[in-house]
Short mmCIF file of C-alpha atoms in Angstrom, two decimals:
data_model
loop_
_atom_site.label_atom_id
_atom_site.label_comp_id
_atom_site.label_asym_id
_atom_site.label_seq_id
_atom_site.Cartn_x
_atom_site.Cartn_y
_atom_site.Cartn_z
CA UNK Y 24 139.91 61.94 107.35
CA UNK Y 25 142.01 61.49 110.64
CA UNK Y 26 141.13 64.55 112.11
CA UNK Y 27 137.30 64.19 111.49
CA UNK Y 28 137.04 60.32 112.72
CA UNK Y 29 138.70 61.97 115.83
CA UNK Y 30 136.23 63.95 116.09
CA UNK Y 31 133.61 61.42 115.25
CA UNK Y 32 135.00 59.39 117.83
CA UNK Y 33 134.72 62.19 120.38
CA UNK Y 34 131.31 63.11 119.72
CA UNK Y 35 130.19 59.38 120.32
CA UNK Y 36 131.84 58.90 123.63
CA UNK Y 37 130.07 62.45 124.50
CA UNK Y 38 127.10 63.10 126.38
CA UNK Y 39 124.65 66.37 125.11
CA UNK Y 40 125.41 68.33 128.50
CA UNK Y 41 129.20 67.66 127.70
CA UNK Y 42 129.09 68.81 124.10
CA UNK Y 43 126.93 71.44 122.38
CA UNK Y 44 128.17 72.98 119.91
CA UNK Y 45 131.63 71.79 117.79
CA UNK Y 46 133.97 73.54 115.48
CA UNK Y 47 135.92 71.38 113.14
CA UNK Y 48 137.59 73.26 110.08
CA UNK Y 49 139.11 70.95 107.33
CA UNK Y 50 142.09 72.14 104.60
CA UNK Y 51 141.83 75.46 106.40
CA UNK Y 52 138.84 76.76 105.05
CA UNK Y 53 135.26 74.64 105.56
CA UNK Y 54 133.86 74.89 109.02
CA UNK Y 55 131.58 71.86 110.08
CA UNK Y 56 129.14 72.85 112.82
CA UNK Y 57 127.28 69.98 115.19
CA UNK Y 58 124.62 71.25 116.98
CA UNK Y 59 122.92 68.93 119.75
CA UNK Y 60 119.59 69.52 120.41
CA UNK Y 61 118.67 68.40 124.19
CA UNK Y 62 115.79 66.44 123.53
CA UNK Y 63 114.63 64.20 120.80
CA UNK Y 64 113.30 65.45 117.69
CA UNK Y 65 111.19 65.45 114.14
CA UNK Y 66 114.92 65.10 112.71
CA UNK Y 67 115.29 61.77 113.14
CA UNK Y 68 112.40 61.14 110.95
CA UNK Y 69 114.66 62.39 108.18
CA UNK Y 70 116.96 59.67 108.03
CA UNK Y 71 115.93 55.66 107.10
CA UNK Y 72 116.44 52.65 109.30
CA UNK Y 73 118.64 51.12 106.42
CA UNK Y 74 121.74 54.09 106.53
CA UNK Y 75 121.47 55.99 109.93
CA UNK Y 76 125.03 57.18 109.53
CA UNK Y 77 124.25 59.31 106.26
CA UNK Y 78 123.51 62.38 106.71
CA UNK Y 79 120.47 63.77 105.19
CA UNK Y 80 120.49 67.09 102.92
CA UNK Y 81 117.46 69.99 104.32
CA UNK Y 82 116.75 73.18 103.04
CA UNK Y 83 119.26 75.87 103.73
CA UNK Y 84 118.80 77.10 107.22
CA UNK Y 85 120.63 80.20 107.28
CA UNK Y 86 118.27 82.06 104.85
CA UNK Y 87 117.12 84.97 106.21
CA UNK Y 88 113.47 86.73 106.60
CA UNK Y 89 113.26 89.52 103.74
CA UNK Y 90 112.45 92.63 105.44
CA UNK Y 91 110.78 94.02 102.72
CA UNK Y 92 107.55 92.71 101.18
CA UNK Y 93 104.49 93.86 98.50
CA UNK Y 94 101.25 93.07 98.37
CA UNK Y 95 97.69 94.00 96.96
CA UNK Y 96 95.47 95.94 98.96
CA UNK Y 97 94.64 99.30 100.93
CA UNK Y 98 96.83 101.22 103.18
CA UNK Y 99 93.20 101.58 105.68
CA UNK Y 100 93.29 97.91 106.12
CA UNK Y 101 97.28 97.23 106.76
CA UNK Y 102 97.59 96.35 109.94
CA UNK Y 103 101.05 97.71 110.79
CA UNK Y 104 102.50 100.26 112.96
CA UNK Y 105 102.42 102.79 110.87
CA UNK Y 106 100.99 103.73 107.36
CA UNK Y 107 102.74 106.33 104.92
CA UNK Y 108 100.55 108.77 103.45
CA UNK Y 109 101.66 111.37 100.35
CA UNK Y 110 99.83 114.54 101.61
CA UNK Y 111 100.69 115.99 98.59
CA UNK Y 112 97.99 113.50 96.69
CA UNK Y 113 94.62 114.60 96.97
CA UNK Y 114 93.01 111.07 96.57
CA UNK Y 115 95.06 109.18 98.75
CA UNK Y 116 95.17 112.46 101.17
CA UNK Y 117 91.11 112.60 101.12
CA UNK Y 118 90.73 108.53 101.12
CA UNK Y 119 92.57 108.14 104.76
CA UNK Y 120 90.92 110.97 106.07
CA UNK Y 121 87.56 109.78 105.28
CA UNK Y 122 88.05 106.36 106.45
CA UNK Y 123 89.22 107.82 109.90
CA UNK Y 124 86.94 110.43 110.83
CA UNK Y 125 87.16 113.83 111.70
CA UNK Y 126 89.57 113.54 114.35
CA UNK Y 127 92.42 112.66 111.46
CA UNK Y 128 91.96 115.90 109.29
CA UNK Y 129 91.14 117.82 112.93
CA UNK Y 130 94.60 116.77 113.95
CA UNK Y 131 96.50 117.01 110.85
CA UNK Y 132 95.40 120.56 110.21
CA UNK Y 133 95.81 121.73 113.90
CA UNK Y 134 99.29 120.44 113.51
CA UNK Y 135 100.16 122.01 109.89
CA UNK Y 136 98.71 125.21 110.57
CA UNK Y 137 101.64 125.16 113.76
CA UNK Y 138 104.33 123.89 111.88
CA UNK Y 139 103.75 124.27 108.34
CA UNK Y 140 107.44 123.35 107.60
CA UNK Y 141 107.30 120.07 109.80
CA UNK Y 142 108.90 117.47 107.52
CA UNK Y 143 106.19 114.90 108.77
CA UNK Y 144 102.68 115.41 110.54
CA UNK Y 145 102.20 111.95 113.14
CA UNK Y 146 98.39 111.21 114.01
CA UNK Y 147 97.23 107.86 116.09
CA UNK Y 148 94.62 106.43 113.93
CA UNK Y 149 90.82 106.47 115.63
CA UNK Y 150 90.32 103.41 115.09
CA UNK Y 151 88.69 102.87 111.41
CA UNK Y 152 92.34 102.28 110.21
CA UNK Y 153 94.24 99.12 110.97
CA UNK Y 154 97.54 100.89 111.44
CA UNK Y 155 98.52 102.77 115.01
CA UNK Y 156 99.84 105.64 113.65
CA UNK Y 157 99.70 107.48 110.42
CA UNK Y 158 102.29 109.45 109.27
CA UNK Y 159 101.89 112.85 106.42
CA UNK Y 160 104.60 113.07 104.78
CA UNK Y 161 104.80 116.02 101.51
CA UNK Y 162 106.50 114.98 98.27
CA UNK Y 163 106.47 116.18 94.89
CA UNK Y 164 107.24 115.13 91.58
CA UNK Y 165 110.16 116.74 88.98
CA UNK Y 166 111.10 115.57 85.64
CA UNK Y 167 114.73 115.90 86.58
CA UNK Y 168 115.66 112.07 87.77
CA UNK Y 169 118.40 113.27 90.05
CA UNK Y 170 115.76 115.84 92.15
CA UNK Y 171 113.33 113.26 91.99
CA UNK Y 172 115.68 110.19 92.93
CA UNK Y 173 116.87 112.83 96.21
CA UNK Y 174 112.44 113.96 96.49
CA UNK Y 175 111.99 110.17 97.24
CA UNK Y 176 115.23 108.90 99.20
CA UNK Y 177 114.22 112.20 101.57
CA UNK Y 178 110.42 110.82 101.82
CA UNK Y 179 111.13 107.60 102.72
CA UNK Y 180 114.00 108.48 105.12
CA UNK Y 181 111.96 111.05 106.74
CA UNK Y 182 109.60 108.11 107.54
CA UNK Y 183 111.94 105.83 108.37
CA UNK Y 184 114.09 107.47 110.80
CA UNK Y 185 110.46 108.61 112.87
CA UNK Y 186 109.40 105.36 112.91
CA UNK Y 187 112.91 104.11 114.27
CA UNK Y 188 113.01 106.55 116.59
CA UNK Y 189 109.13 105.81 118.07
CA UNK Y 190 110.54 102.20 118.15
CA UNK Y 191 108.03 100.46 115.78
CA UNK Y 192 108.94 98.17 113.68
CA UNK Y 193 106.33 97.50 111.08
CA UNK Y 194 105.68 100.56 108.58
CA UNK Y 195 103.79 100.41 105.26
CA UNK Y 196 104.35 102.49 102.21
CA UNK Y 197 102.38 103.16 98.93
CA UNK Y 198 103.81 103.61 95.54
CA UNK Y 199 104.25 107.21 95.24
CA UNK Y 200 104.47 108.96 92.25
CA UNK Y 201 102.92 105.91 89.94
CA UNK Y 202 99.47 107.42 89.72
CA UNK Y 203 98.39 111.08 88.92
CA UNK Y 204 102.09 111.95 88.99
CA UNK Y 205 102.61 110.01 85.94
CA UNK Y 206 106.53 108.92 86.96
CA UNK Y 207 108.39 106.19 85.62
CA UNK Y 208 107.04 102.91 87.53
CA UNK Y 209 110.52 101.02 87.30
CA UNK Y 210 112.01 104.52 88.38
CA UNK Y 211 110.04 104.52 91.27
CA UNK Y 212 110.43 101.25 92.76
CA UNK Y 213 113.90 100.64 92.52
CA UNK Y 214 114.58 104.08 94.15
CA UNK Y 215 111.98 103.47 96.74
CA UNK Y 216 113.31 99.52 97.45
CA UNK Y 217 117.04 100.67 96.97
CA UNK Y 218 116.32 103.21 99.71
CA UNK Y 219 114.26 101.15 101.98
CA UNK Y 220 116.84 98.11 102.08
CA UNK Y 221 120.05 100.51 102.74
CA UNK Y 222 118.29 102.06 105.43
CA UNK Y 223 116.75 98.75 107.30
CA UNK Y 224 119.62 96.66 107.97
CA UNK Y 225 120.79 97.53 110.67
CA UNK Y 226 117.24 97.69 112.41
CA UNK Y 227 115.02 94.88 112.97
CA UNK Y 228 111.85 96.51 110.99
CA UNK Y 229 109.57 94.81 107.97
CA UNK Y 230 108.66 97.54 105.62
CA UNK Y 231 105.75 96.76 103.22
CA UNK Y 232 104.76 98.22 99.94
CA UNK Y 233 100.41 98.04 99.64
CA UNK Y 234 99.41 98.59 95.74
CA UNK Y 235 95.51 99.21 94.22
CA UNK Y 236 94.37 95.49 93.08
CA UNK Y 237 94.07 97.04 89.73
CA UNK Y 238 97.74 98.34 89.51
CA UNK Y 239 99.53 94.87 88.36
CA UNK Y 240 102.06 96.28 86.38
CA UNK Y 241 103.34 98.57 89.82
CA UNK Y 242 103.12 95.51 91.92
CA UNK Y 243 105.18 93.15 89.13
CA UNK Y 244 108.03 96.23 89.19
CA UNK Y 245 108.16 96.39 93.23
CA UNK Y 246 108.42 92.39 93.47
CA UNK Y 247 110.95 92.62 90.54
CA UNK Y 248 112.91 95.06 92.50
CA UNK Y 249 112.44 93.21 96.05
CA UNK Y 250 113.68 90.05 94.55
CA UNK Y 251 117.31 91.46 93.13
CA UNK Y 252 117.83 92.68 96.02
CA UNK Y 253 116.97 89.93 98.84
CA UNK Y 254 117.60 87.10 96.69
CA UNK Y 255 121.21 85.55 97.41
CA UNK Y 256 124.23 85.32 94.63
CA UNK Y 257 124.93 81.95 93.36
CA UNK Y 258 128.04 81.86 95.67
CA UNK Y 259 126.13 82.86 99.00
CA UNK Y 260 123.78 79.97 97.79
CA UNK Y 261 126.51 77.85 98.00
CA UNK Y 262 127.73 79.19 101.55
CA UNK Y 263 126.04 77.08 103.97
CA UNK Y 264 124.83 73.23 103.57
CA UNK Y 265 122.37 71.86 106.08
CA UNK Y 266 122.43 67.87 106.89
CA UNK Y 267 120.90 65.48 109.70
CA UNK Y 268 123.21 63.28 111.55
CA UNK Y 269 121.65 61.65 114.71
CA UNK Y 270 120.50 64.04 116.54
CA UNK Y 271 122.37 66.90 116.04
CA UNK Y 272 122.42 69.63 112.79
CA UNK Y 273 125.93 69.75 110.54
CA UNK Y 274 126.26 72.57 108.42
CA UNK Y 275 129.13 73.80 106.84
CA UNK Y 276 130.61 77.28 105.88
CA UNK Y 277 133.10 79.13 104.31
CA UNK Y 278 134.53 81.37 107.41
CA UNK Y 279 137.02 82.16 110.21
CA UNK Y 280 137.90 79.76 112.78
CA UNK Y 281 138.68 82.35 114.98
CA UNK Y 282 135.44 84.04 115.21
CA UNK Y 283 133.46 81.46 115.59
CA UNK Y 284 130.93 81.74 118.70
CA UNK Y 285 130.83 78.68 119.88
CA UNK Y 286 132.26 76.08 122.67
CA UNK Y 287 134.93 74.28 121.45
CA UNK Y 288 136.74 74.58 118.21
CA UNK Y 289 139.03 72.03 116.61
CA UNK Y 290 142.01 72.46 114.35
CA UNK Y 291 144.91 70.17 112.98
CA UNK Y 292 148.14 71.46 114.33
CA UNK Y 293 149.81 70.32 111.46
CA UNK Y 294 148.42 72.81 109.81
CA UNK Y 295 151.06 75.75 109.53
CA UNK Y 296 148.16 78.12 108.55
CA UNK Y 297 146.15 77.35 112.05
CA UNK Y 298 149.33 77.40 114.13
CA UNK Y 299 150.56 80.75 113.04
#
């Protein structure tokens, strides 16, 4: 308690252009961070009249923005960078073309018939579809699960990497393989989510699954899959606390002293751990 009434004491006798941010780490392991804001704000309105000096608990404010989302609706409408179309299905193949005009089956066949091996065929939409570009990609299905788990990781890579390399950074997929191919729907999506959230993590990019209105039970199995894998463990839950004090932020962390980006960092130097 000695070392964090010090510290207290410090902050108190401290202006906000003499202290931003502060590091305090207590029994060697939980880091307290006290973030001053410059100006007044909405936090105070967290905490009564009667017990200003209690900080208030907030929702946890470290949790992230998933990257990956589903929804209901039509890849003609998404409005994203780029929509991912199966050329290899003949409905979903004839459906985009249609909605785009000529100039979409113009360009994709000018471009096949040059490179029939190209691994993906890029075309700006005209216009009629929301997204800028669409990209062609081929896929096929195979009752083997390891060739079709590869058939799938290669499709959405292939799209992927383009789309990383073009620099955009929204891209929208459908769920191949649960219609007219007839695959496995839980198969599907956890290959295609798995795949997805390995590959975007080090990129700032939100990838989006569209599914028919009428297709339910493929848009319950992508959410399912979404959901184990951006929800948090129950011991990252317990990570990071959030609390009003004042008018600065306190959270606390399990972590590193050392690595800490911040101004100033505190540490009891009777503490043989801290001093080594």
């Amino acid at each position: 308690m000695e070392v964090t009434q010090k510290v207290a004491q410090y902050i108190s006798d401290s202006s906000d252009e003499e202290v931003d941010i502060i590091t305090v780490i207590l029994f060697n392991k939980l880091i307290i961070f006290i973030l001053f804001t410059e100006s007044d704000s909405d936090n105070d309105a967290l905490v009564s009249e009667n017990d200003d000096d209690i900080p208030r608990l907030k929702s946890n404010a470290s949790t992230q923005t998933s990257t990956i989302g589903v929804c209901y609706g039509d890849l003609t409408t998404q409005e994203a960078d780029v929509i991912v179309v199966c050329s290899s299905s003949e409905y979903l193949f004839k459906s985009i073309c249609k909605a785009d005009g000529d100039s979409v089956s113009n360009s994709y066949t000018k471009q096949i018939k040059d490179n029939p091996d190209a691994p993906v065929i890029t075309v700006t939409a005209a216009g009629r579809i929301a997204s800028k570009m669409i990209y062609f990609l081929p896929w096929q299905s195979n009752p083997d699960e390891s060739i079709l788990r590869k058939s799938i990781e290669k499709f959405v890579s292939v799209a992927l990497e383009q789309a990383i390399q073009c620099n955009y950074r929204n891209i929208t997929f459908p769920a191949i393989g649960c219609g007219g191919f007839g695959c496995s729907i839980q198969f599907i999506a956890r290959t295609m989510v798995e795949n997805v959230h390995s590959k975007v993590k080090a990129h700032s990019m939100m990838v989006s699954f569209v599914i028919q209105p009428d297709r339910k039970d493929i848009y319950d199995e992508f959410k399912k899959q979404i959901d184990l894998l951006e929800s948090p463990s129950p011991s990252s839950k317990l990570r990071i606390i959030c609390a009003t004090f004042g008018k600065g932020d306190i959270e606390a962390e399990m972590g590193d002293i050392t690595k800490q980006k911040v101004d100033v960092i505190v540490g009891s130097t009777s503490s043989g751990i801290l001093t080594d």
